[in-house]
mmCIF file of C-alpha atoms in Angstrom:
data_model
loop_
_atom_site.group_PDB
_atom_site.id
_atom_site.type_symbol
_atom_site.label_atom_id
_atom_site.label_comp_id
_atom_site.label_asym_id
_atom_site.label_seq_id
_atom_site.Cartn_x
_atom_site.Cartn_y
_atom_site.Cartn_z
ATOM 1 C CA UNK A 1 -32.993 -34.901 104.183
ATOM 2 C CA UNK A 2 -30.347 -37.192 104.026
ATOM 3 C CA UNK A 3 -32.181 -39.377 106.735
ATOM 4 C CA UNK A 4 -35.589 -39.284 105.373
ATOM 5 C CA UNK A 5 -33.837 -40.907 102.286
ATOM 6 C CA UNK A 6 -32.460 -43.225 104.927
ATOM 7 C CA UNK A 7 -35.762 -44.637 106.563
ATOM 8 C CA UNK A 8 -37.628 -44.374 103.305
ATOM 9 C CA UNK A 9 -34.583 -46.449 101.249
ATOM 10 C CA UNK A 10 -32.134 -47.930 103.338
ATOM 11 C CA UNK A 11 -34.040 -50.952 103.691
ATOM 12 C CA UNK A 12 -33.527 -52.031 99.766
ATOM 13 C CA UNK A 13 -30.580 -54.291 98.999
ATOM 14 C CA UNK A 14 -28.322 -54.102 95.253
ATOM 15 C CA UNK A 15 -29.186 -57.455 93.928
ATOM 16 C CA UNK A 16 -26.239 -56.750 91.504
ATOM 17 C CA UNK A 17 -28.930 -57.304 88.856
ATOM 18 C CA UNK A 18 -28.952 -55.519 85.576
ATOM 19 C CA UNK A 19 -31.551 -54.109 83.612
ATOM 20 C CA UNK A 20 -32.000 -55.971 80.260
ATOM 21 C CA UNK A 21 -31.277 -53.798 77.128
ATOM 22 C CA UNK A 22 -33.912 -52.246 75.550
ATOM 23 C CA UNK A 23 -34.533 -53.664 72.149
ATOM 24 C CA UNK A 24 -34.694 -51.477 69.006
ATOM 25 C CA UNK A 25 -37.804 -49.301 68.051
ATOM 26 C CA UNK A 26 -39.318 -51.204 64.949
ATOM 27 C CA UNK A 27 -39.034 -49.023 62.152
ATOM 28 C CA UNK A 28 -42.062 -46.584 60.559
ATOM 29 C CA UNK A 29 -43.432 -47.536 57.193
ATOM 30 C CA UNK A 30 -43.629 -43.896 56.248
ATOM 31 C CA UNK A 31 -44.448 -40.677 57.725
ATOM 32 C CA UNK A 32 -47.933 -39.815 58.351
ATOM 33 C CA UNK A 33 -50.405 -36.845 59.188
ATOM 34 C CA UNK A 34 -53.299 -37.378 61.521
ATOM 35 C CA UNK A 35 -55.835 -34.513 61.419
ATOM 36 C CA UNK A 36 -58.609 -34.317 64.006
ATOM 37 C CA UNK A 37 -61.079 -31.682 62.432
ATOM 38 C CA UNK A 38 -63.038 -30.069 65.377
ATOM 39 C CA UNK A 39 -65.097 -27.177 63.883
ATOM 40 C CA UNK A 40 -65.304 -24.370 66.033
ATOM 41 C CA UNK A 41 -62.786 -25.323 68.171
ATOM 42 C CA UNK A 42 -61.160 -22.471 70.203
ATOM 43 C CA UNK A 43 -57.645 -24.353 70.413
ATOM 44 C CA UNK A 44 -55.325 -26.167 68.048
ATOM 45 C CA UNK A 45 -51.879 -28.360 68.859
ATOM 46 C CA UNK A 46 -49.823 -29.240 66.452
ATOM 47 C CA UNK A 47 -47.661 -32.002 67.444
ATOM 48 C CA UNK A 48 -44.485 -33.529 65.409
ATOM 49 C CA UNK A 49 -41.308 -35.976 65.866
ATOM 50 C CA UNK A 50 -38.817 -37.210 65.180
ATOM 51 C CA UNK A 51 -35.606 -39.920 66.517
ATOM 52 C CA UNK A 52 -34.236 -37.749 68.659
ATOM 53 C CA UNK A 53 -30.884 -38.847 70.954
ATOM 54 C CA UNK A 54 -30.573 -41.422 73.517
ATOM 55 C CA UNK A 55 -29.621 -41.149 77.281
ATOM 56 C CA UNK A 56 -26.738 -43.184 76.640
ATOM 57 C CA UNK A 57 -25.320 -40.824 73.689
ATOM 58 C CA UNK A 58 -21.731 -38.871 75.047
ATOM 59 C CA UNK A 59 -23.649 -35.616 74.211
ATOM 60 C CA UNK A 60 -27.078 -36.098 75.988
ATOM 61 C CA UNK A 61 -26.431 -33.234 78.351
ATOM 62 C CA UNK A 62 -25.306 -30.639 75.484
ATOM 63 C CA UNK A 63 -27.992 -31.403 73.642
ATOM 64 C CA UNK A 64 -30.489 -30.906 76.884
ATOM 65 C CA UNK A 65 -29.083 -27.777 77.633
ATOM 66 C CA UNK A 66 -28.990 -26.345 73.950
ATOM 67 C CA UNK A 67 -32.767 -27.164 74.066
ATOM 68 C CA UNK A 68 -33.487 -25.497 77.132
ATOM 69 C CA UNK A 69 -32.036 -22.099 75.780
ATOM 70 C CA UNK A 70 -33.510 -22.552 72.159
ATOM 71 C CA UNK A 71 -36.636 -23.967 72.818
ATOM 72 C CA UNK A 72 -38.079 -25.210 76.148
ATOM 73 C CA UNK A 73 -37.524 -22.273 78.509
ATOM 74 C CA UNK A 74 -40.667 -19.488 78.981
ATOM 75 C CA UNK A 75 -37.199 -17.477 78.238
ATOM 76 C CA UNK A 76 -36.246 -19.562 75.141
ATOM 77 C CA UNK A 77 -35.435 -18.186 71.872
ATOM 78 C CA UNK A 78 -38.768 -19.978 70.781
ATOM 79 C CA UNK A 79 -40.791 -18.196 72.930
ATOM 80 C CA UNK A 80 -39.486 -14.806 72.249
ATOM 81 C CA UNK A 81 -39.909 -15.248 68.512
ATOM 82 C CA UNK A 82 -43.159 -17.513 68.046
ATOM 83 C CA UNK A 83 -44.756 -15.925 71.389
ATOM 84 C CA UNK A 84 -43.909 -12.580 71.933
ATOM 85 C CA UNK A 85 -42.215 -11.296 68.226
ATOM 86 C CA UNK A 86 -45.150 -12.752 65.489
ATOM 87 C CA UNK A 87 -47.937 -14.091 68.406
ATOM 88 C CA UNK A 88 -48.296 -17.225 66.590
ATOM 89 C CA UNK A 89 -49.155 -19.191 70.009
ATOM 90 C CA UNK A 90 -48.959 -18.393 73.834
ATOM 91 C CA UNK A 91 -46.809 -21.914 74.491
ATOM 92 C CA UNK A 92 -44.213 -22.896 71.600
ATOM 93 C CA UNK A 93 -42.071 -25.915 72.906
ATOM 94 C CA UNK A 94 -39.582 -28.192 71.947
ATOM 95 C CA UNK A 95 -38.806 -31.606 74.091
ATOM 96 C CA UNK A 96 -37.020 -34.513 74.325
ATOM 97 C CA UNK A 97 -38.577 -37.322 75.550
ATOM 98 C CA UNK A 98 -36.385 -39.790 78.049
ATOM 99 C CA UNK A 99 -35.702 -42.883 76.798
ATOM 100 C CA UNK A 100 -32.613 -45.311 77.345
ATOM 101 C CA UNK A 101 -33.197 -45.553 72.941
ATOM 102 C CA UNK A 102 -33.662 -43.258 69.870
ATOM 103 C CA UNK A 103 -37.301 -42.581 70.561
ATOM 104 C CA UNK A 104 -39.312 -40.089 67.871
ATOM 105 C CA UNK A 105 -39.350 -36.667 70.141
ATOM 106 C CA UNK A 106 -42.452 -34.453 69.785
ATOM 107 C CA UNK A 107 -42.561 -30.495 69.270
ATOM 108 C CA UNK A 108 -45.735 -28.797 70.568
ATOM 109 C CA UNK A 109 -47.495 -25.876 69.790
ATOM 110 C CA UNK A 110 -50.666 -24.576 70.924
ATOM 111 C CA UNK A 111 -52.787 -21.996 69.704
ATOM 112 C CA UNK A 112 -55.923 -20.510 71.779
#
């Protein structure tokens, strides 16, 4: 593997340049609702967010693997209660989006 990475990579050269910083999310005026009313619709998603941390933050990895056991595992506490416990939906999930600043993070949840 090592030498696929090799003959696919080795050609590119460390320029020593840096990536620019990535300027501040401008701020929301308020929260908001959007509703998109489809009658007789067999499926719904209800999406939400919310700042959420930043690659950069000292406890990015915690906070991935807290998530992955509470709420974005098929094994996750989420699933067992929403899912199999009450039945609300068939895929509950919680995520954290990847970005190098606070971004809003959205929860999912579907129901057929």
């Amino acid at each position: 593997m090592n030498a696929s990475i090799v003959r696919a990579f080795g050609a590119w050269k460390n320029t020593g340049a840096l990536l620019p910083p990535v300027p501040a999310s401008p701020p929301r005026p308020r929260p908001r609702v959007l509703l998109v009313d489809r009658p007789g619709s067999v499926q719904s998603t209800v999406v939400s967010g919310r700042p959420g941390p930043a690659v950069s933050d000292a406890d990015w990895y915690d906070v991935l693997v807290a998530n992955t056991v509470y709420a974005d595992a098929f094994g996750s506490r989420l699933v067992k209660n929403i899912r199999e416990e009450k039945g609300y939906t068939y895929s509950p999930l919680r995520r954290f989006l990847y970005a190098p600043r606070r971004e809003p993070s959205p929860d999912a949840g579907r129901r057929p």
